[in-house]
Tab-separated table of C-alpha atoms in Angstrom:
chain	number	residue	atom	x	y	z
A	1	MET	CA	108.170	89.920	139.233
A	2	LEU	CA	112.062	89.338	137.818
A	3	ASP	CA	115.331	90.206	139.179
A	4	ALA	CA	118.378	91.864	137.445
A	5	THR	CA	119.737	88.525	136.063
A	6	GLU	CA	116.143	87.123	134.357
A	7	TRP	CA	115.539	90.841	133.598
A	8	GLY	CA	118.879	90.418	131.427
A	9	ILE	CA	117.959	87.291	129.716
A	10	VAL	CA	114.988	89.096	128.536
A	11	ALA	CA	117.082	92.202	127.286
A	12	LEU	CA	119.578	89.775	125.714
A	13	SER	CA	116.562	88.048	123.546
A	14	LEU	CA	115.232	91.643	122.807
A	15	LYS	CA	118.425	92.850	121.576
A	16	VAL	CA	119.113	89.304	119.510
A	17	GLY	CA	115.724	89.309	118.263
A	18	GLY	CA	116.123	93.265	117.388
A	19	VAL	CA	119.038	93.221	115.926
A	20	ALA	CA	118.042	89.762	113.939
A	21	MET	CA	114.754	91.355	112.847
A	22	ALA	CA	117.116	94.048	111.895
A	23	VAL	CA	119.327	92.327	109.487
A	24	THR	CA	117.138	89.764	108.532
A	25	LEU	CA	114.668	92.591	107.092
A	26	PRO	CA	116.182	93.834	104.372
A	27	ILE	CA	117.401	91.039	102.743
A	28	ALA	CA	113.907	88.676	103.193
A	29	PHE	CA	111.892	91.995	101.465
A	30	ALA	CA	114.903	91.444	98.742
A	31	LEU	CA	114.411	87.683	98.546
A	32	ALA	CA	110.560	88.015	98.566
A	33	TRP	CA	110.823	90.664	96.366
A	34	LEU	CA	112.561	88.661	94.042
A	35	LEU	CA	110.345	86.135	94.373
A	36	ALA	CA	106.956	87.764	94.034
A	37	ARG	CA	107.907	89.630	90.743
A	38	VAL	CA	110.952	87.833	88.484
A	39	ARG	CA	110.981	84.568	86.501
A	40	PHE	CA	114.617	83.249	86.611
A	41	PRO	CA	115.218	79.774	86.078
A	42	GLY	CA	116.143	77.656	89.222
A	43	LYS	CA	112.883	79.900	91.164
A	44	VAL	CA	111.856	76.647	93.092
A	45	VAL	CA	115.489	75.648	94.129
A	46	VAL	CA	115.741	78.942	95.646
A	47	ASP	CA	112.506	78.951	96.990
A	48	ALA	CA	112.811	76.133	98.550
A	49	ALA	CA	116.579	76.695	99.973
A	50	ILE	CA	114.790	79.867	101.201
A	51	HIS	CA	112.366	77.862	103.482
A	52	LEU	CA	114.865	74.756	104.253
A	53	PRO	CA	115.074	76.035	107.314
A	54	LEU	CA	111.552	75.672	108.041
A	55	VAL	CA	111.691	71.833	107.804
A	56	VAL	CA	114.765	70.944	108.631
A	57	PRO	CA	115.268	70.061	112.127
A	58	PRO	CA	117.213	73.260	113.826
A	59	VAL	CA	119.939	71.372	114.892
A	60	VAL	CA	120.734	70.235	111.597
A	61	THR	CA	120.203	74.171	110.851
A	62	GLY	CA	122.807	75.659	113.889
A	63	TRP	CA	125.342	72.773	113.003
A	64	LEU	CA	125.643	73.660	109.395
A	65	LEU	CA	126.003	77.764	110.765
A	66	LEU	CA	128.931	76.038	112.435
A	67	LEU	CA	130.469	74.998	109.744
A	68	ALA	CA	130.184	78.300	108.058
A	69	PHE	CA	130.813	80.136	110.988
A	70	GLY	CA	133.783	78.005	112.458
A	71	PRO	CA	137.732	79.058	112.561
A	72	ASN	CA	137.724	77.397	109.598
A	73	GLY	CA	134.086	77.674	107.599
A	74	PRO	CA	134.529	79.607	104.789
A	75	ILE	CA	132.586	82.701	106.484
A	76	GLY	CA	134.090	82.293	110.296
A	77	ALA	CA	137.853	82.112	108.471
A	78	TRP	CA	136.832	85.119	106.625
A	79	LEU	CA	135.248	86.917	109.074
A	80	GLN	CA	138.392	86.230	111.277
A	81	GLU	CA	141.149	87.401	108.599
A	82	TRP	CA	139.732	90.580	107.778
A	83	PHE	CA	138.127	92.102	110.551
A	84	GLY	CA	139.461	89.758	114.077
A	85	VAL	CA	136.223	88.905	115.319
A	86	THR	CA	134.402	85.791	115.563
A	87	VAL	CA	130.337	84.519	116.165
A	88	LEU	CA	131.065	82.087	117.371
A	89	PHE	CA	129.705	81.810	121.225
A	90	ARG	CA	128.672	85.309	120.791
A	91	TRP	CA	125.669	87.019	120.685
A	92	THR	CA	126.348	88.033	117.121
A	93	GLY	CA	125.912	84.111	116.854
A	94	ALA	CA	122.743	84.005	118.489
A	95	ALA	CA	121.225	86.668	116.413
A	96	ILE	CA	122.668	85.125	113.219
A	97	ALA	CA	121.078	81.805	113.879
A	98	ALA	CA	117.729	83.734	114.622
A	99	GLY	CA	117.569	85.859	111.796
A	100	VAL	CA	118.105	82.307	109.442
A	101	MET	CA	115.879	80.335	111.369
A	102	ALA	CA	112.910	83.829	110.774
A	103	LEU	CA	114.058	83.949	107.408
A	104	PRO	CA	111.313	82.262	105.525
A	105	LEU	CA	108.113	83.331	108.363
A	106	MET	CA	109.245	86.809	106.819
A	107	VAL	CA	109.943	86.223	103.167
A	108	ARG	CA	106.400	84.209	103.004
A	109	ALA	CA	104.652	87.284	104.523
A	110	MET	CA	106.509	89.976	102.919
A	111	ARG	CA	106.068	87.763	99.730
A	112	ILE	CA	102.292	87.966	99.800
A	113	SER	CA	101.517	91.341	100.709
A	114	ILE	CA	103.550	91.865	97.331
A	115	GLU	CA	101.857	89.752	95.062
A	116	ALA	CA	99.157	91.773	96.907
A	117	VAL	CA	100.133	94.944	95.245
A	118	ASP	CA	97.870	96.121	91.862
A	119	ARG	CA	100.708	95.486	88.981
A	120	ARG	CA	97.459	97.701	87.152
A	121	LEU	CA	98.512	101.145	89.583
A	122	GLU	CA	102.072	100.127	88.639
A	123	ASN	CA	101.498	100.199	84.869
A	124	ALA	CA	99.065	103.136	85.253
A	125	ALA	CA	102.787	105.128	87.105
A	126	ARG	CA	104.647	103.950	84.094
A	127	THR	CA	102.791	105.502	82.117
A	128	LEU	CA	102.365	109.324	84.195
A	129	GLY	CA	106.356	109.069	83.594
A	130	ALA	CA	107.688	106.985	86.335
A	131	GLY	CA	110.600	104.860	86.185
A	132	PRO	CA	111.009	101.338	87.581
A	133	TRP	CA	112.678	102.647	91.416
A	134	ARG	CA	110.068	105.809	91.567
A	135	VAL	CA	107.554	103.122	91.056
A	136	PHE	CA	109.305	101.028	93.222
A	137	TRP	CA	109.583	103.636	96.101
A	138	THR	CA	106.115	105.150	95.570
A	139	LEU	CA	103.770	102.533	94.973
A	140	THR	CA	104.656	98.883	95.537
A	141	LEU	CA	106.387	100.041	98.577
A	142	PRO	CA	103.950	101.719	100.375
A	143	LEU	CA	101.565	99.408	99.543
A	144	SER	CA	102.648	96.430	100.753
A	145	ILE	CA	104.175	97.856	103.944
A	146	PRO	CA	101.818	96.698	106.400
A	147	GLY	CA	102.625	92.960	105.453
A	148	VAL	CA	106.311	93.538	105.608
A	149	LEU	CA	105.765	95.099	109.468
A	150	ALA	CA	103.705	92.028	110.047
A	151	GLY	CA	106.562	89.499	108.363
A	152	ALA	CA	109.112	91.363	110.225
A	153	VAL	CA	107.344	91.408	113.456
A	154	LEU	CA	107.031	87.920	113.009
A	155	GLY	CA	110.454	87.005	112.510
A	156	PHE	CA	111.037	88.873	115.485
A	157	ALA	CA	108.997	86.952	117.412
A	158	ARG	CA	110.623	83.733	115.864
A	159	SER	CA	113.839	85.031	117.059
A	160	ILE	CA	113.005	85.931	120.228
A	161	GLY	CA	111.739	81.663	120.364
A	162	GLU	CA	115.073	80.002	118.835
A	163	PHE	CA	116.703	77.429	120.771
A	164	GLY	CA	117.793	74.507	118.655
A	165	ALA	CA	119.686	76.338	115.831
A	166	THR	CA	121.215	78.721	118.777
A	167	ILE	CA	122.671	76.553	121.011
A	168	THR	CA	123.955	74.091	118.745
A	169	PHE	CA	125.386	77.146	117.144
A	170	VAL	CA	126.606	79.459	119.965
A	171	SER	CA	125.840	77.115	122.936
A	172	ASN	CA	124.390	78.304	126.145
A	173	VAL	CA	126.050	80.908	127.521
A	174	PRO	CA	124.710	83.319	130.159
A	175	GLY	CA	124.914	86.878	129.505
A	176	GLU	CA	126.114	85.883	126.301
A	177	THR	CA	123.649	83.916	124.302
A	178	GLN	CA	121.242	82.610	126.677
A	179	THR	CA	117.951	84.326	125.462
A	180	LEU	CA	115.371	82.863	127.058
A	181	PRO	CA	114.490	80.135	125.975
A	182	LEU	CA	117.745	78.893	126.341
A	183	ALA	CA	117.729	79.755	129.898
A	184	ILE	CA	114.173	78.280	130.413
A	185	TYR	CA	116.057	75.245	129.108
A	186	SER	CA	118.932	75.426	131.703
A	187	ALA	CA	116.347	76.112	134.508
A	188	LEU	CA	114.276	72.801	133.954
A	189	GLN	CA	117.244	70.800	134.257
A	190	GLN	CA	118.145	72.648	137.752
A	191	PRO	CA	116.115	71.021	140.558
A	192	GLY	CA	113.833	73.568	142.566
A	193	ALA	CA	113.699	76.293	139.854
A	194	ASP	CA	110.403	75.712	139.213
A	195	ALA	CA	109.208	78.959	139.976
A	196	LEU	CA	112.028	80.594	137.764
A	197	VAL	CA	110.730	78.171	134.910
A	198	TRP	CA	107.307	79.790	135.243
A	199	ARG	CA	107.999	83.061	135.354
A	200	LEU	CA	110.867	83.222	131.940
A	201	SER	CA	107.839	81.053	130.584
A	202	CYS	CA	105.129	83.760	131.318
A	203	VAL	CA	107.291	86.294	129.779
A	204	SER	CA	108.368	84.243	126.376
A	205	VAL	CA	103.848	83.639	126.082
A	206	GLY	CA	103.723	87.653	126.729
A	207	LEU	CA	105.946	88.722	124.473
A	208	SER	CA	105.151	85.673	121.819
A	209	LEU	CA	101.146	86.521	122.207
A	210	ILE	CA	101.786	90.689	121.834
A	211	ALA	CA	103.725	90.366	118.407
A	212	LEU	CA	100.771	87.963	116.621
A	213	ILE	CA	98.253	90.105	117.807
A	214	ALA	CA	100.582	93.040	116.279
A	215	SER	CA	101.179	91.223	113.570
A	216	GLU	CA	97.770	89.713	112.565
A	217	LEU	CA	96.331	93.987	113.204
A	218	LEU	CA	99.151	94.489	110.329
A	219	THR	CA	97.987	91.485	107.491
A	220	ARG	CA	94.161	92.821	108.353
A	221	ARG	CA	95.535	96.171	107.761
A	222	ALA	CA	97.262	95.428	104.578
A	223	GLY	CA	94.443	92.731	103.459
A	224	ARG	CA	91.663	96.262	103.712
A	225	GLY	CA	93.938	98.041	101.568
A	226	LEU	CA	94.156	101.103	104.181
A	227	HIS	CA	97.445	101.762	105.042
A	228	VAL	CA	99.704	102.703	107.868
A	229	LEU	CA	101.833	105.385	106.326
B	14	MET	CA	99.097	112.187	60.960
B	15	SER	CA	98.521	111.368	64.778
B	16	PHE	CA	98.764	107.874	64.821
B	17	GLU	CA	100.279	105.178	62.615
B	18	ILE	CA	99.861	101.986	63.989
B	19	ASP	CA	100.880	98.352	62.110
B	20	ILE	CA	101.589	96.248	65.215
B	21	GLU	CA	101.076	92.220	65.261
B	22	LYS	CA	100.232	90.591	68.653
B	23	ARG	CA	99.712	87.113	69.467
B	24	LEU	CA	97.465	86.826	72.882
B	25	GLY	CA	96.875	82.763	73.671
B	26	ASP	CA	93.946	81.843	71.144
B	27	THR	CA	93.493	85.761	69.513
B	28	GLN	CA	96.018	86.921	67.058
B	29	VAL	CA	95.451	91.085	67.907
B	30	SER	CA	96.399	93.046	65.014
B	31	LEU	CA	96.014	96.338	63.432
B	32	THR	CA	96.428	99.059	60.881
B	33	LEU	CA	96.046	101.799	60.677
B	34	GLU	CA	96.592	105.288	59.814
B	35	ALA	CA	94.798	108.183	62.007
B	36	GLY	CA	94.763	112.074	61.518
B	37	GLU	CA	93.835	114.486	63.518
B	38	GLY	CA	91.237	114.309	66.087
B	39	ALA	CA	89.708	111.580	68.009
B	40	THR	CA	90.320	108.290	66.830
B	41	VAL	CA	87.443	105.701	67.870
B	42	LEU	CA	88.972	101.447	68.304
B	43	PHE	CA	84.854	100.015	68.002
B	44	GLY	CA	84.210	95.852	68.685
B	45	PRO	CA	82.954	93.479	70.498
B	46	SER	CA	84.984	92.919	74.383
B	47	GLY	CA	87.095	90.296	73.447
B	48	ALA	CA	88.363	91.696	70.136
B	49	GLY	CA	91.996	92.907	71.962
B	50	LYS	CA	91.100	96.993	71.502
B	51	SER	CA	91.938	97.389	75.120
B	52	SER	CA	95.691	95.044	73.733
B	53	VAL	CA	96.184	97.172	71.245
B	54	LEU	CA	96.299	100.789	73.742
B	55	ASN	CA	98.407	98.646	75.939
B	56	MET	CA	100.894	98.209	73.128
B	57	VAL	CA	101.040	102.477	72.012
B	58	ALA	CA	101.232	102.695	75.439
B	59	GLY	CA	104.229	100.673	76.044
B	60	LEU	CA	102.630	97.979	79.010
B	61	LEU	CA	102.741	95.347	76.278
B	62	ARG	CA	105.138	94.750	73.605
B	63	PRO	CA	104.014	93.750	70.033
B	64	ASP	CA	105.845	90.783	68.740
B	65	ARG	CA	105.645	92.924	65.739
B	66	GLY	CA	105.513	95.958	64.127
B	67	ARG	CA	105.529	99.901	64.259
B	68	ILE	CA	103.912	102.554	66.153
B	69	VAL	CA	104.312	105.829	65.787
B	70	VAL	CA	102.688	108.050	67.358
B	71	ASP	CA	102.684	112.220	65.889
B	72	GLY	CA	105.892	111.726	63.766
B	73	GLU	CA	108.052	109.761	66.634
B	74	THR	CA	108.829	106.016	66.740
B	75	LEU	CA	107.585	104.885	69.956
B	76	PHE	CA	108.227	101.269	68.623
B	77	GLY	CA	109.563	99.222	65.887
B	78	ASP	CA	113.262	100.079	63.847
B	79	GLY	CA	114.660	98.585	66.729
B	80	LEU	CA	113.045	101.036	69.265
B	81	ASP	CA	111.230	100.277	72.130
B	82	VAL	CA	110.379	103.541	74.142
B	83	PRO	CA	109.768	102.561	77.452
B	84	PRO	CA	106.258	103.127	78.918
B	85	GLU	CA	107.163	106.313	81.385
B	86	ARG	CA	108.944	108.110	78.618
B	87	ARG	CA	106.190	107.523	75.566
B	88	ARG	CA	104.350	110.445	77.138
B	89	ALA	CA	100.903	108.714	77.059
B	90	GLY	CA	98.055	110.693	78.979
B	91	TYR	CA	96.325	106.684	79.495
B	92	VAL	CA	92.519	106.587	81.573
B	93	PHE	CA	91.781	103.151	82.268
B	94	GLN	CA	88.542	101.618	81.994
B	95	GLU	CA	89.193	101.014	86.162
B	96	ALA	CA	90.467	104.660	87.099
B	97	ARG	CA	93.178	103.236	89.193
B	98	LEU	CA	93.777	106.259	91.570
B	99	PHE	CA	96.252	105.420	94.070
B	100	PRO	CA	94.566	104.617	97.200
B	101	HIS	CA	96.696	105.247	99.538
B	102	LYS	CA	97.554	109.112	98.002
B	103	ARG	CA	94.622	111.707	98.531
B	104	VAL	CA	92.708	113.106	95.234
B	105	ARG	CA	95.518	116.313	95.045
B	106	ALA	CA	98.571	113.288	95.205
B	107	ASN	CA	96.883	111.407	92.634
B	108	LEU	CA	96.667	114.550	90.197
B	109	LEU	CA	100.130	115.886	91.088
B	110	TYR	CA	101.840	112.233	90.363
B	111	GLY	CA	103.187	112.595	86.518
B	112	VAL	CA	103.575	116.835	86.736
B	113	ARG	CA	106.667	116.992	84.505
B	114	SER	CA	107.368	120.784	85.795
B	115	GLU	CA	104.979	123.806	87.176
B	116	ALA	CA	102.053	123.130	86.148
B	117	GLU	CA	100.135	126.776	86.010
B	118	ARG	CA	97.768	124.195	83.826
B	119	PHE	CA	96.234	122.825	87.438
B	120	GLU	CA	93.356	125.635	88.019
B	121	ASP	CA	92.595	124.773	84.444
B	122	ILE	CA	92.344	121.836	84.268
B	123	ILE	CA	90.871	120.884	87.098
B	124	GLY	CA	88.053	123.599	86.789
B	125	PHE	CA	87.318	122.304	83.586
B	126	LEU	CA	86.812	118.784	85.185
B	127	GLY	CA	84.845	119.939	87.597
B	128	ILE	CA	87.420	118.576	90.742
B	129	ASP	CA	88.426	121.681	92.658
B	130	HIS	CA	86.282	119.926	96.062
B	131	LEU	CA	87.886	116.703	95.741
B	132	LEU	CA	91.404	117.832	95.928
B	133	ASP	CA	91.407	116.322	99.834
B	134	ARG	CA	89.489	112.678	99.641
B	135	TRP	CA	90.548	109.882	99.323
B	136	PRO	CA	90.339	107.986	96.570
B	137	ARG	CA	87.996	104.854	98.176
B	138	THR	CA	85.619	108.066	98.750
B	139	LEU	CA	84.877	109.131	95.761
B	140	SER	CA	82.006	107.701	93.589
B	141	GLY	CA	82.912	106.380	89.959
B	142	GLY	CA	82.530	109.373	87.554
B	143	GLU	CA	84.628	111.201	90.313
B	144	ALA	CA	86.747	108.778	90.309
B	145	GLN	CA	86.671	108.973	86.690
B	146	ARG	CA	87.100	112.622	86.129
B	147	VAL	CA	89.865	112.787	88.742
B	148	ALA	CA	92.030	109.693	86.858
B	149	ILE	CA	91.672	111.877	83.315
B	150	GLY	CA	93.083	114.774	85.483
B	151	ARG	CA	95.972	113.082	85.960
B	152	ALA	CA	96.742	111.990	82.781
B	153	LEU	CA	96.922	115.518	81.721
B	154	LEU	CA	98.270	116.953	84.141
B	155	SER	CA	101.420	114.575	83.490
B	156	GLN	CA	101.494	116.791	80.035
B	157	PRO	CA	100.770	113.939	77.428
B	158	ARG	CA	101.548	113.588	73.777
B	159	PHE	CA	97.991	112.081	73.350
B	160	LEU	CA	95.302	110.433	74.893
B	161	LEU	CA	94.603	106.647	75.413
B	162	LEU	CA	90.760	106.076	76.265
B	163	ASP	CA	89.755	103.107	77.038
B	164	GLU	CA	86.030	102.459	78.154
B	165	PRO	CA	86.141	105.273	80.422
B	166	LEU	CA	82.149	105.600	80.468
B	167	SER	CA	81.696	101.690	80.940
B	168	SER	CA	81.347	101.917	84.808
B	169	LEU	CA	79.484	105.061	85.180
B	170	ASP	CA	75.777	105.858	84.947
B	171	ARG	CA	73.865	108.321	81.813
B	172	ALA	CA	74.246	111.305	83.814
B	173	ARG	CA	77.673	110.499	84.864
B	174	ARG	CA	78.614	109.520	81.227
B	175	GLU	CA	77.471	112.704	79.718
B	176	GLU	CA	79.661	114.504	81.992
B	177	ILE	CA	82.529	112.304	81.379
B	178	MET	CA	81.545	112.737	77.203
B	179	LEU	CA	81.953	116.788	77.896
B	180	ALA	CA	85.289	116.452	78.978
B	181	ILE	CA	86.317	114.440	76.169
B	182	GLU	CA	84.946	116.730	74.245
B	183	HIS	CA	87.114	119.067	75.398
B	184	ILE	CA	89.978	117.519	75.179
B	185	ARG	CA	89.475	117.056	72.052
B	186	ASP	CA	88.383	120.590	70.414
B	187	VAL	CA	90.159	123.163	72.570
B	188	LEU	CA	93.249	121.722	73.828
B	189	LYS	CA	93.747	119.278	71.075
B	190	LEU	CA	94.996	116.234	71.938
B	191	PRO	CA	95.228	112.789	69.323
B	192	ILE	CA	92.794	110.444	70.774
B	193	LEU	CA	92.493	106.874	70.429
B	194	MET	CA	89.985	105.617	72.315
B	195	VAL	CA	88.235	101.976	73.138
B	196	THR	CA	84.682	101.382	73.020
B	197	HIS	CA	81.883	98.690	72.088
B	198	ASP	CA	79.551	100.897	72.236
B	199	PRO	CA	78.096	102.554	69.083
B	200	GLU	CA	76.250	105.501	70.016
B	201	GLU	CA	80.060	107.120	72.305
B	202	ALA	CA	82.285	106.037	68.703
B	203	GLU	CA	79.888	108.163	66.978
B	204	ARG	CA	79.774	111.187	69.076
B	205	ILE	CA	83.544	110.810	70.237
B	206	GLY	CA	84.855	109.784	66.919
B	207	ASN	CA	86.500	111.926	63.833
B	208	ARG	CA	87.137	108.276	62.540
B	209	VAL	CA	86.267	105.033	63.644
B	210	VAL	CA	87.591	101.708	62.939
B	211	ARG	CA	86.021	97.992	62.875
B	212	MET	CA	87.942	96.288	65.393
């Protein structure tokens, strides 16, 4: 079994993944809704930009985050000046990296589920006196929620596995930014730590498997037109 | 006049145009599929925007003269070809979705439609006729000023048709709501319509 330090690594990974998912969820949903429902000029470009982290080498994403959130970066300078905080070498930075990397996966899953909502039902609701907001809260959101949750779980799993962007952006600080994959990487550099690599890898595979199964079950539920609410 | 409609709309290769002035009772738009009859209902409901023209119902302009009232403020009771019940809400919640104020008419309406025993069911468990009666009830409970019926009988077998037909006649003769109905069935057109407009 795991010792206290190793549990600490798992806990940190869950914290980073959880926060990354929670913060990314509304952003991903808004983007998914925009892509599914609104026609606007430059949509192709926005769509491509959202999907960039999926194809760009993670080290590049990490480096771009470093430029943006570094002390001289536009966001980093602003955070420092207004709040006196930095995300460099902090778990918050790891969560940002994980969130950015998970975003395209989440947007994809959510977009599909929003597109699957029958617009004819929404039209029926309009004729019954519901304005656009009521239609959104009473139909679009509840009908797409299984897919939204599936996307969130997928994003969570992706966040826990994030490596390249994280190590580039916030480095590999034990207890602060050293999540499961980073800890496994460190253990691999260390002679005689095979057992540790095994244990952490098993946890990693186990968590991913649970998340994927959960996501798949939710997706099927969405496909059947059933509802979790 | 119940309905004063003078609209044009280009949809792909089809030009839909209709001029119509209709008094009380039921007006039936009759004609083959693809003539744009459903599009006319969508334009009256505010779900589709005409390229030009005017739509006036009971003296109130819904479209034209620089006006385009959004669908939720038109108070159209729209019954679609497919019932379009909300799948994640039980029958009762579907019926109550459009209720504007305290509905003392609730009992009356579910009574004459014969759907009081369905209230706790999920839409997916209803037969076609049951679903269509719930859809009619839902439209009536939103206190519409007029009713739009888009081939409400087409997905039903003979026996079920008769039930819905009686309900529509009740709405026309007892509730006295102006009705604009689309059909391609001459028998239906004859029976429901106080006047039939060919499209």
